[in-house]
Coordinates of C-alpha atoms and ligand atoms in Angstrom, one line a residue:
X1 CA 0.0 0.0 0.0
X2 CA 2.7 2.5 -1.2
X3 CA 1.4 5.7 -2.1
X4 CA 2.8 7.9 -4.7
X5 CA 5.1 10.1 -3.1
X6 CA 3.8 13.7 -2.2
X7 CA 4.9 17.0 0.1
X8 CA 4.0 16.4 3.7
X9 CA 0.4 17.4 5.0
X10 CA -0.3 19.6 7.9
X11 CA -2.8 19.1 10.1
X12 CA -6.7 19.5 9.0
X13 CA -6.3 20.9 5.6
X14 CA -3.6 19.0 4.8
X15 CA -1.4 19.6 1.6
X16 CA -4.5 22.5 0.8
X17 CA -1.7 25.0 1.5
X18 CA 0.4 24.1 -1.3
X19 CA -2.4 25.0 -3.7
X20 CA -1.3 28.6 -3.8
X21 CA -3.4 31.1 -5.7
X22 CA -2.6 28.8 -9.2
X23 CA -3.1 25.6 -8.6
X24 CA -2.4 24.2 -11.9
X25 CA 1.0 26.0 -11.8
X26 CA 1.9 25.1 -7.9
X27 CA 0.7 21.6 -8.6
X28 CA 3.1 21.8 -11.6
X29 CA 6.1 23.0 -9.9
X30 CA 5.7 20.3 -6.7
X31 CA 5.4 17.7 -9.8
X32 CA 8.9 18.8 -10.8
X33 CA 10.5 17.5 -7.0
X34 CA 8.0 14.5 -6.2
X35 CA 7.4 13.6 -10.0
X36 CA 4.4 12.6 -13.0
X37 CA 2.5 10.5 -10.2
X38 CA 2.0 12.7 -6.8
X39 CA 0.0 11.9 -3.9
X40 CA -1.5 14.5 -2.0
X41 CA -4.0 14.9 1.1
X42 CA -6.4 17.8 0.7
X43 CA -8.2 17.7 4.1
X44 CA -9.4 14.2 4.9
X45 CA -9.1 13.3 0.7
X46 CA -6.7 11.7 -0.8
X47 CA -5.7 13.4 -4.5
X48 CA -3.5 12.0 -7.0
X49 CA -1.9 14.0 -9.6
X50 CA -0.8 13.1 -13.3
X51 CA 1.7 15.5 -14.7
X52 CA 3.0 13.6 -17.6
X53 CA 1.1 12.2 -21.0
X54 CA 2.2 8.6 -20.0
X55 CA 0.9 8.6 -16.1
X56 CA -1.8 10.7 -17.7
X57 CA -2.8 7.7 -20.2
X58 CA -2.6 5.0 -17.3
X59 CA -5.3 6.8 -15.9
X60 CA -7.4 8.0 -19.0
X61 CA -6.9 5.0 -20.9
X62 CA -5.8 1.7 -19.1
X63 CA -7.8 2.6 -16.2
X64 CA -10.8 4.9 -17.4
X65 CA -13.2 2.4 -16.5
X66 CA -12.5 3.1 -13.1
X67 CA -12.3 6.6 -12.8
X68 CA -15.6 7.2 -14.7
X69 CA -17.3 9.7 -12.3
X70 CA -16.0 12.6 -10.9
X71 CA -16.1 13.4 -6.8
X72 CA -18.7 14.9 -4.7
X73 CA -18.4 18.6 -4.8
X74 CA -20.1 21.9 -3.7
X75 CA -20.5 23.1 -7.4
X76 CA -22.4 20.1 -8.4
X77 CA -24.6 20.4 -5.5
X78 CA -24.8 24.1 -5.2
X79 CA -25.0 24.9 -8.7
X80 CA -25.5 21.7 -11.6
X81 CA -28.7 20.8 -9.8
X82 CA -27.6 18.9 -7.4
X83 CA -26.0 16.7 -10.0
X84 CA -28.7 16.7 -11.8
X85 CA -26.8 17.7 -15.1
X86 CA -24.8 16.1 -17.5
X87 CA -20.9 17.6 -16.5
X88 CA -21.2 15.5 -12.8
X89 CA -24.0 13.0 -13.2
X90 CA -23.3 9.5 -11.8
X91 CA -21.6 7.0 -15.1
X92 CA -24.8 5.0 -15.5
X93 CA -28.2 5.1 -17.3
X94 CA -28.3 8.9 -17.1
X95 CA -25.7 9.8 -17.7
X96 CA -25.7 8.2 -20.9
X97 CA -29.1 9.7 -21.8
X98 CA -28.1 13.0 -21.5
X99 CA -24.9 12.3 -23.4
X100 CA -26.4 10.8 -26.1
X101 CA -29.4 13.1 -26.4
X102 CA -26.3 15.9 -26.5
X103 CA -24.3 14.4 -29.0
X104 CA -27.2 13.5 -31.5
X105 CA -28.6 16.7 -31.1
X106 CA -25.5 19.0 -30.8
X107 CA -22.4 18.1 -31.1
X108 CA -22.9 14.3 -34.1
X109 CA -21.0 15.3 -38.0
X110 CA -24.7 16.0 -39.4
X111 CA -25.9 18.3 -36.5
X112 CA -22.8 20.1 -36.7
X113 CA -23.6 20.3 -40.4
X114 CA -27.2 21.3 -40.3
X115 CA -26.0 24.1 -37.7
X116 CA -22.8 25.6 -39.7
X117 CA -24.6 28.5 -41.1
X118 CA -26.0 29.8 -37.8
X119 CA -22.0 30.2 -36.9
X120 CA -21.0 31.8 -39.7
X121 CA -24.0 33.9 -39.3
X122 CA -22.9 35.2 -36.0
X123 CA -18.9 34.7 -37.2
X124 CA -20.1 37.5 -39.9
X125 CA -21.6 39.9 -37.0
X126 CA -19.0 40.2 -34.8
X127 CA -16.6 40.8 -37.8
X128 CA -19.1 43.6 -38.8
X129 CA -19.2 45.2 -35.1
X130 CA -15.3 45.0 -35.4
X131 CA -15.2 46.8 -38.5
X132 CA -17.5 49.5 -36.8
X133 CA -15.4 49.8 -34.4
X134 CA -12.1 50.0 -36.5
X135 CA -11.3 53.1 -35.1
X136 CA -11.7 52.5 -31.2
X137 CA -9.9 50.2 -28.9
X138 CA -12.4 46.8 -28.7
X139 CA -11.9 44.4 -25.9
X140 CA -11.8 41.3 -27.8
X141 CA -12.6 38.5 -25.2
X142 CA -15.9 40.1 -24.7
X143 CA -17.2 40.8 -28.4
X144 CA -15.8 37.2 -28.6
X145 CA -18.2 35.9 -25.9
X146 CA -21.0 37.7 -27.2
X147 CA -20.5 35.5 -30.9
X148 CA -20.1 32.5 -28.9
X149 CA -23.0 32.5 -26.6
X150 CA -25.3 33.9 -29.5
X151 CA -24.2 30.8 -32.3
X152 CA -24.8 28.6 -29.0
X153 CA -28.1 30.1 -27.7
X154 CA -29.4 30.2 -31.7
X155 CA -28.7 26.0 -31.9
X156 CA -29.9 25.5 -28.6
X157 CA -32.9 27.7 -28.6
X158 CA -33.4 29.1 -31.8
X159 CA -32.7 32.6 -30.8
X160 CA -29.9 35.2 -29.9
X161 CA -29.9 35.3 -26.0
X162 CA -27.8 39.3 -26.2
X163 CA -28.0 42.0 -28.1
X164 CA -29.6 43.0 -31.3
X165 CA -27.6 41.3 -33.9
X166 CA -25.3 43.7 -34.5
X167 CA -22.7 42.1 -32.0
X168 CA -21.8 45.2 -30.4
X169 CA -22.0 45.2 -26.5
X170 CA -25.1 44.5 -24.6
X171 CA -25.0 44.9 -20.3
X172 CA -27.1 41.7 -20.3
X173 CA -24.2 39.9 -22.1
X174 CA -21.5 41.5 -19.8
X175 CA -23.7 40.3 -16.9
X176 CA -24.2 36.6 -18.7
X177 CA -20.2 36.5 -19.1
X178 CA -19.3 37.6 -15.8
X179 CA -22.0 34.6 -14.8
X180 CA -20.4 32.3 -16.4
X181 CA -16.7 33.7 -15.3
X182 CA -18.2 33.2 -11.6
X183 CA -18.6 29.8 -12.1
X184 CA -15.5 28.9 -12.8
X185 CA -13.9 30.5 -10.5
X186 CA -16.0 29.4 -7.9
X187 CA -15.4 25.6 -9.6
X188 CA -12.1 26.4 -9.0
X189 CA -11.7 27.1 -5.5
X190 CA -10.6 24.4 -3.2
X191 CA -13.5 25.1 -0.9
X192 CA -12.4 23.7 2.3
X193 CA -15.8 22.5 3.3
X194 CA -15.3 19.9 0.3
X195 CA -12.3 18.1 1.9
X196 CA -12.6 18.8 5.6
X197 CA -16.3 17.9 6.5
X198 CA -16.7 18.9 9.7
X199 CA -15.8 22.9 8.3
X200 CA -19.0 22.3 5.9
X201 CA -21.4 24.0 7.5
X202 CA -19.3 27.2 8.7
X203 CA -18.2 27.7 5.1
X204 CA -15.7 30.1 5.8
X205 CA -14.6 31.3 2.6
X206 CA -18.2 31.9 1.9
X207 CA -18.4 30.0 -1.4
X208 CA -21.6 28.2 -0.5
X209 CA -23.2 30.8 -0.3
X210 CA -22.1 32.5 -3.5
X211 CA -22.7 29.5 -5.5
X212 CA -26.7 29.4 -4.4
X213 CA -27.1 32.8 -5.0
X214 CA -25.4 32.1 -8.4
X215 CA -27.5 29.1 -9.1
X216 CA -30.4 30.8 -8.3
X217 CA -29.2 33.9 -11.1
X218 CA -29.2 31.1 -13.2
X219 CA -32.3 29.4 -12.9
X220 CA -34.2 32.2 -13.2
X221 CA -32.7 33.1 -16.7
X222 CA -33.0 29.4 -17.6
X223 CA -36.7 29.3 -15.9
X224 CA -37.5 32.0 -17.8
X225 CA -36.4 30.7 -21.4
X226 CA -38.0 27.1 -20.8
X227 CA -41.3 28.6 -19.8
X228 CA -41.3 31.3 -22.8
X229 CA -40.5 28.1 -24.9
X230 CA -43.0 25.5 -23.8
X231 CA -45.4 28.6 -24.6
X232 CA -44.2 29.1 -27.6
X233 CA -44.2 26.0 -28.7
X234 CA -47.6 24.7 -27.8
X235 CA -49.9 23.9 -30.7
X236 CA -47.1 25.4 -33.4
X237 CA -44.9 22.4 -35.5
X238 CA -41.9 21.0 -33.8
X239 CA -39.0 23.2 -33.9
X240 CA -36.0 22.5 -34.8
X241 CA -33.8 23.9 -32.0
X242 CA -32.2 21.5 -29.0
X243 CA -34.3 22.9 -26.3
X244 CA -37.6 22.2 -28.2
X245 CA -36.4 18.6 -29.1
X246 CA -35.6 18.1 -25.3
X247 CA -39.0 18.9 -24.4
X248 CA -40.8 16.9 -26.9
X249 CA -39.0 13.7 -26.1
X250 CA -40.6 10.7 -25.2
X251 CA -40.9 8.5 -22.2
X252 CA -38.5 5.3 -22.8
X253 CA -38.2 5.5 -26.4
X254 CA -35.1 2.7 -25.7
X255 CA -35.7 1.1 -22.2
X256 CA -33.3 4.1 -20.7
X257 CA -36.0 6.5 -20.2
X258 CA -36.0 9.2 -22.4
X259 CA -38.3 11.7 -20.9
X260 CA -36.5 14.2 -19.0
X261 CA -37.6 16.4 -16.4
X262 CA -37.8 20.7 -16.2
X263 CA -34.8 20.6 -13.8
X264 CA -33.1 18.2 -16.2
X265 CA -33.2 20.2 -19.1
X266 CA -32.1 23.6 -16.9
X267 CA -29.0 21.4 -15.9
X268 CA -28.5 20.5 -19.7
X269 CA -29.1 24.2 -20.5
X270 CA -26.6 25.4 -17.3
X271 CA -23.9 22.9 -18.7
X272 CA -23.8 24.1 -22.3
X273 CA -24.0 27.7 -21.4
X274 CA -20.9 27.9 -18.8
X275 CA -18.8 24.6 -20.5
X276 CA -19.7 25.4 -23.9
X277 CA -18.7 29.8 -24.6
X278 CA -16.2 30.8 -22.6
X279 CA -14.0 28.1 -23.1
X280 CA -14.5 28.5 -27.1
X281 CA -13.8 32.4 -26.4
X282 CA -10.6 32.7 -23.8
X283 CA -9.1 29.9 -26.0
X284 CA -9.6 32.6 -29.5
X285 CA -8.6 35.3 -27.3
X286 CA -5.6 33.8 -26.1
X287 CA -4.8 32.7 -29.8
X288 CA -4.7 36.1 -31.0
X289 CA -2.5 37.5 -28.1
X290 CA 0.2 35.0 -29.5
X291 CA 0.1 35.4 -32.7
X292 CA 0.1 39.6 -31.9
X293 CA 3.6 38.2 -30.0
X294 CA 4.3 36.5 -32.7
X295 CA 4.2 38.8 -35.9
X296 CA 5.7 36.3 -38.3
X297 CA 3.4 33.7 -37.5
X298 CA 0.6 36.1 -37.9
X299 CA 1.9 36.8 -41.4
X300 CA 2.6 33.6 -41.9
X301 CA -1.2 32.7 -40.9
X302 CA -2.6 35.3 -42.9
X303 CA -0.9 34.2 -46.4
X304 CA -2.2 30.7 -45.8
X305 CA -5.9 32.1 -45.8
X306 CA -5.3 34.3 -48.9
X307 CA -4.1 31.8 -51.0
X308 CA -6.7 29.5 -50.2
X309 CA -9.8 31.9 -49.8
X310 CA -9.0 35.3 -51.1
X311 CA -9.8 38.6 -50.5
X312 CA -13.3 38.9 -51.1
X313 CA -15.1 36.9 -49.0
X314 CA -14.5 35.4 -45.6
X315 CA -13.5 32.3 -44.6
X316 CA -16.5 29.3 -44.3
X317 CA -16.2 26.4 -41.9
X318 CA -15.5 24.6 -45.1
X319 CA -12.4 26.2 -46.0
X320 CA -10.8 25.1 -42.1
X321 CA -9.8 21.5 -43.5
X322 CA -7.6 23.4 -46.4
X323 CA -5.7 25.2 -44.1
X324 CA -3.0 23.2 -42.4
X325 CA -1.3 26.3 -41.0
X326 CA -4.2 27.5 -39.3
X327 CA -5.1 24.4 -37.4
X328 CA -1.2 24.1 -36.1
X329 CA -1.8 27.6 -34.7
X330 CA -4.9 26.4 -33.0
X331 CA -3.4 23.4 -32.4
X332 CA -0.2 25.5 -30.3
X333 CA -2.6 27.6 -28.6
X334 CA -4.8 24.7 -27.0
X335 CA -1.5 23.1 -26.1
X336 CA -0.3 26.5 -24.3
X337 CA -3.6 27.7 -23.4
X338 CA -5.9 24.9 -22.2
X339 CA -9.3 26.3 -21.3
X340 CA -9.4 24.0 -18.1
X341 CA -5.6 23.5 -16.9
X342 CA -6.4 21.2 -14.2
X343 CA -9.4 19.2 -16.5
X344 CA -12.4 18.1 -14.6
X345 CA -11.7 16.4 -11.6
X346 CA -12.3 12.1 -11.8
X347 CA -12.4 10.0 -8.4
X348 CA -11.4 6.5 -8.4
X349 CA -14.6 4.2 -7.8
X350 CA -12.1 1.3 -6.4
X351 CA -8.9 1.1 -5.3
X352 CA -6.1 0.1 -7.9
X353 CA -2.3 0.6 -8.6
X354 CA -0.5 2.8 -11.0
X355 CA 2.9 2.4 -11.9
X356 CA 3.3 0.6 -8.8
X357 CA 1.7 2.9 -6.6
X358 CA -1.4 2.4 -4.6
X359 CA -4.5 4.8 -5.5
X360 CA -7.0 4.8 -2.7
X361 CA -10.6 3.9 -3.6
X362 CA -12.0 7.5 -3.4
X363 CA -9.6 9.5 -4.3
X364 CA -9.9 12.5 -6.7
X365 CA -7.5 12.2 -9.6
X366 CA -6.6 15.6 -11.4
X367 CA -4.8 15.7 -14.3
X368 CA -2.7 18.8 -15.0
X369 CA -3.1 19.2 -19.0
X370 CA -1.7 22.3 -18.3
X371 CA 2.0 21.3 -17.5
X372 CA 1.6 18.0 -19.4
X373 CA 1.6 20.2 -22.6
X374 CA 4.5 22.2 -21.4
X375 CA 6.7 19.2 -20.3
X376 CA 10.0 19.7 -21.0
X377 CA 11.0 15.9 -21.6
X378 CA 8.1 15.8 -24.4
X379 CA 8.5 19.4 -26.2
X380 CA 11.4 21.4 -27.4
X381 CA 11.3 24.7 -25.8
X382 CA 8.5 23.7 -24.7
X383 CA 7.3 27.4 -23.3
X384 CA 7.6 28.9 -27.3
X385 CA 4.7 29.5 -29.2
X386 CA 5.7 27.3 -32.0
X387 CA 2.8 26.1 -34.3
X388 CA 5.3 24.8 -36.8
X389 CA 5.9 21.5 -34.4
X390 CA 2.6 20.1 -35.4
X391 CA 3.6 20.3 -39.4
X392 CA 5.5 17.6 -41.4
X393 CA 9.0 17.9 -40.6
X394 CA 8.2 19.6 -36.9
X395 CA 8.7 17.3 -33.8
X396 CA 5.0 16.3 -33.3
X397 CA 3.9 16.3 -37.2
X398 CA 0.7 13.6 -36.7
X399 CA -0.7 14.6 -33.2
X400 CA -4.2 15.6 -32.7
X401 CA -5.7 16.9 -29.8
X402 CA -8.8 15.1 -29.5
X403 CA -7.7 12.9 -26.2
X404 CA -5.7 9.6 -28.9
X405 CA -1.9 11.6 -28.3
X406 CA -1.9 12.2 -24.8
X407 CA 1.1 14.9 -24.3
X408 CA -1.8 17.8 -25.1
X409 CA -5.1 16.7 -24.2
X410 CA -7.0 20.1 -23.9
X411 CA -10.4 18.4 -23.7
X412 CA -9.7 15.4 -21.4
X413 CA -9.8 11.6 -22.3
X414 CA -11.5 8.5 -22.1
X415 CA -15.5 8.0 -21.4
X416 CA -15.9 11.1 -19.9
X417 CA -14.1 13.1 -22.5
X418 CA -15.3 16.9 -23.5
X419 CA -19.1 16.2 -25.1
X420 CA -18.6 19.5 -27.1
X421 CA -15.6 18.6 -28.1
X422 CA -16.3 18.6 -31.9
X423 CA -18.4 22.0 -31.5
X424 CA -15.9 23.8 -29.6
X425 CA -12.9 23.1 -31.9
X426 CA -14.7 24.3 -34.6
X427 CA -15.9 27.3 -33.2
X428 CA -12.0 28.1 -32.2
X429 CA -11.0 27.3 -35.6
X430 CA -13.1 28.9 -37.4
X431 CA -12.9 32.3 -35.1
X432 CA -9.3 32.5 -35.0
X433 CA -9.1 32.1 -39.0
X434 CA -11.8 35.1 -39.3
X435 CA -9.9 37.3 -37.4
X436 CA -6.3 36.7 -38.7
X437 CA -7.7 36.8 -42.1
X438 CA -10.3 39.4 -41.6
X439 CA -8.0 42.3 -39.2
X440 CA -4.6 43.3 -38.9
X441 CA -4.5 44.5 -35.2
X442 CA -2.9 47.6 -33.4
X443 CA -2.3 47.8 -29.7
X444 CA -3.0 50.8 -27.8
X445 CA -0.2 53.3 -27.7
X446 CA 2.6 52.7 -25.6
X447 CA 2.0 48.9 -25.8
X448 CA 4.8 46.7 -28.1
X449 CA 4.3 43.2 -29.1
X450 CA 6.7 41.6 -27.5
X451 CA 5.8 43.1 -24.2
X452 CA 2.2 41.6 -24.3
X453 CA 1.0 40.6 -21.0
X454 CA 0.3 37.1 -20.8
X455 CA -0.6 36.2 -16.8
X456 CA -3.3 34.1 -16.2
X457 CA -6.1 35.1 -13.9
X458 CA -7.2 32.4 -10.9
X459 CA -9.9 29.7 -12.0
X460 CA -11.5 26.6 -13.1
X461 CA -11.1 27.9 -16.5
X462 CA -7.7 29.8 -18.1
X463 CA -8.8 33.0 -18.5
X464 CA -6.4 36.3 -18.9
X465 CA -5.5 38.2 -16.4
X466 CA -5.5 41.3 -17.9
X467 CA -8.2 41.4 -21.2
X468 CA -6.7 41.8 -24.4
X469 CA -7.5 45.5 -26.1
X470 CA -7.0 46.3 -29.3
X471 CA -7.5 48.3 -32.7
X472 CA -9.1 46.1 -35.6
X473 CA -8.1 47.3 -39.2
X474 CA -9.8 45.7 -41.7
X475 CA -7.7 44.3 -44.7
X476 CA -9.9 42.4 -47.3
X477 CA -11.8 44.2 -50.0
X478 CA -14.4 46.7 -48.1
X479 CA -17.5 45.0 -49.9
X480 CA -17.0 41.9 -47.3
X481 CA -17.9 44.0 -44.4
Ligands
HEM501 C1 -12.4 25.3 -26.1 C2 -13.3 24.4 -26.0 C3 -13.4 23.4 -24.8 C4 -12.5 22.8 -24.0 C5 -11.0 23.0 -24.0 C6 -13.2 21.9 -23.1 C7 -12.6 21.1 -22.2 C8 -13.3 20.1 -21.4 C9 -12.7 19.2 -20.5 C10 -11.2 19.2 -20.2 C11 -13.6 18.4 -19.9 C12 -13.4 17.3 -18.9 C13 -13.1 16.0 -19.6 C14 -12.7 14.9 -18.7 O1 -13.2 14.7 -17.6 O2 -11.8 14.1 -19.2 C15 -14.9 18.9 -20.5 C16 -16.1 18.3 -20.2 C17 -17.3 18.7 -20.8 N1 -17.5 19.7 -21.8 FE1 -16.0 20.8 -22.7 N2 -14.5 22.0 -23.4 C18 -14.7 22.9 -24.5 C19 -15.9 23.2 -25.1 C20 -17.1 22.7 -24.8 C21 -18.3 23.0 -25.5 C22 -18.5 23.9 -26.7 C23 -19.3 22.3 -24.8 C24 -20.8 22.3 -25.1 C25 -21.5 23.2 -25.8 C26 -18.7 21.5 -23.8 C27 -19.4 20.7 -22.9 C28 -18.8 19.8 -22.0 C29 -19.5 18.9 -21.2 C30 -21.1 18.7 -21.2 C31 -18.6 18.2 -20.4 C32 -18.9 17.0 -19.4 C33 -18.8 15.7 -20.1 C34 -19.1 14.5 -19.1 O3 -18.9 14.7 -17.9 O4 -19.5 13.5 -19.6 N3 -17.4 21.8 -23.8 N4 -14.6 19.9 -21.4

């Protein structure tokens, strides 16, 4: 019963401490003196830690089966419904339901199909509210959200949720993003009452509380658009959005029971909405900060699209499979940048051994995709922003990054893998080729590219710590915009 070795808990909380205020980046520095397989004791529970694509894959792959659900948590009780959603849901009947239902719906080849215009339709309004803006300082992480939550909300529920179209700025979608910003940065505290029971009920950092009065933001937004819906849709022909097929389904169309209830379909709704836009966005945000770093690769990025779609139109969803380039820059930023550094959290449902090492039944795996990508034994230099590595002749030529190559693994592994997996890479691809081919962009004054800040900001998901700000100058023939 060796356990993988780990720095030495204190009383009580235990190795919570070491945490720091980036966990990712604290867990990745103790993994550089106690090594890819770390044991640690956060309160009364016992964590293990994989820092390195092969420990990673022992988990993910040779032992997926038993790290299928992921630990109790405040979140999932405070704000998924009491685990009533898809992102924490028990592996069993369903789970699957709600995955399947998901990925028929949303996320299979054909729905992504039958949904590519709505994208580009909302791809094509933020590039216009850019181009208004060409001559004032944009913050691009927002207008970005604003495109991702309105493609989303129009598949989901057949309508824009912000603004009027035009893409600009609307308080509701600040509000929405800060929202969704909350909850994963809640998600992402170590709340003490999760690993030291007997503190539960004093809740002293106050998180708790902040997640129900979060959850119940929430649910009255997402009360308010299922009721307007069922309404809506009573008496007219079945529409063809996700929310209206989730309330026309059937009771136990397979023997799994496909029914589901109001709260289910708010907890569906929730997961989408917070797992499914910011991620998308921060990771498009985070791509264009590099390649501002990085003007040669911007250039480089921006020939590639004009050779292959011109200057008169914008780049389709269709075009993204010609461009090699494009997707190695996408492919460098989701290695650099994962949207959720320390994944989603798994628990082991019975003890087992890893590389020789004892794993208690119980204990909450993490896996750090986050310094797994930047490991120094697996990636030349591995801190440069290098897109080249992923093309023939570079050093990792036939990776993808769809959870088979396990050295970058933005979107987890195994069963539980991202379910908007397919979605979310396109949106990323196909935003980050609009707006290298689309813009040239200009700092503010007094700002030089290769003084960009890049910190990251505390939370569940990667976002910046200080949001990026620029000038958009349009550069393809003026009749596109
Ligand atoms: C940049 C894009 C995204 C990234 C990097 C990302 C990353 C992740 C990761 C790391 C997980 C945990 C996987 C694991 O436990 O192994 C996850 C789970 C999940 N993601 Fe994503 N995600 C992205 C976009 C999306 C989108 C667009 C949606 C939906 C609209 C979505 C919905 C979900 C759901 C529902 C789960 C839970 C799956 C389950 O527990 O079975 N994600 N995501």
């Amino acid at each position: 019963h060796r356990l993988p070795p780990g720095p030495r808990p204190w009383p009580i909380v235990g190795n919570l401490p070491h945490l720091g205020p980036k966990p990712h980046q604290s867990l990745a520095s103790l993994a550089r003196s106690y090594g890819p397989l770390m044991h640690l004791r956060l309160g009364s529970v016992d964590v293990v830690v994989a820092a390195s694509a092969s420990v990673a894959a022992q988990f993910l792959k040779t032992n997926d089966a038993n790290f299928v659900n992921r630990p109790p948590n405040s979140g999932a009780k405070y704000i998924a419904y009491n685990y009533q959603d898809l992102v924490f849901a028990p592996y069993g009947p369903r789970w699957r339901l709600l995955r399947k239902v998901s990925s028929l719906h949303l996320f299979s080849g054909k729905a992504l199909d039958d949904f590519r215009h709505l994208r580009q339709e909302e791809v094509a309004v933020l590039v216009h509210a850019l181009t208004s803006a060409s001559n004032s300082l944009v913050n691009l992480g927002q207008l970005l959200n604003v495109c991702t939550t309105n493609a989303l909300a129009r598949v989901m529920l057949g309508k824009r949720v912000f603004g009027d179209g035009s893409g600009g700025v609307d308080p509701k979608a600040d509000e929405f993003k800060d929202m969704v910003v909350e909850v994963m940065v809640l998600a992402g505290v170590f709340n003490l009452g999760d690993f030291v029971p007997a503190l539960e009920r004093f809740d002293l950092q106050g998180v708790a509380t902040k997640m129900k009065n979060l959850h119940a933001r929430f649910d009255s937004f997402l009360g308010n658009i299922l009721e307007e819906h069922k309404m809506n849709s009573d008496g007219v022909k079945q529409q063809n959005d996700f929310l209206s097929k989730l309330i026309s389904l059937k009771d136990d169309v397979d023997g799994e029971g496909g029914k589901l209830t109001d709260i289910e379909i708010k907890a569906l709704l929730l997961n989408m909405f917070t797992a499914g836009t910011d991620t998308s966005s921060s990771t498009v945000e985070w791509g264009i900060a590099e390649l501002i770093r990085h003007p040669k690769i911007l250039a480089q990025a921006q020939q590639e699209i004009d050779s292959v779609v011109g200057r008169d139109r914008l780049v389709t969803e269709l075009d993204l499979p010609n461009l090699p380039f494009l997707q190695a820059v996408v492919k460098e930023t989701f290695r650099l940048h994962p949207s959720t550094p320390l994944s989603l959290p798994r628990m082991a449902s019975q003890s087992c051994e890893i590389n020789g090492y004892y794993i208690p039944k119980g204990s909450t795996l993490l896996v750090n995709v986050w310094a797994i990508a930047r490991d120094p034994n697996v990636w030349a230099e591995p801190l440069e922003f290098r897109p080249d590595r992923f093309l023939p002749g570079g050093e990792k030529p036939n990776i993808d990054i769809k959870g088979n190559d396990f050295e970058v693994i933005p979107f987890g592994a195994g069963r539980r893998i991202c379910a908007g997996m397919s979605l979310g890479l396109r949106m990323v691809q196909l935003l980050t080729a609009t707006l290298v081919h689309a813009f040239d962009w200009g700092l503010p004054e007094g700002q030089i590219p290769e003084k960009l800040q890049m910190e990251e900001a505390y939370g569940l998901t990667l976002q910046r710590a200080v949001p990026l700000v620029l000038y958009p100058q349009p550069r393809l023939s003026s009749h596109v915009y």
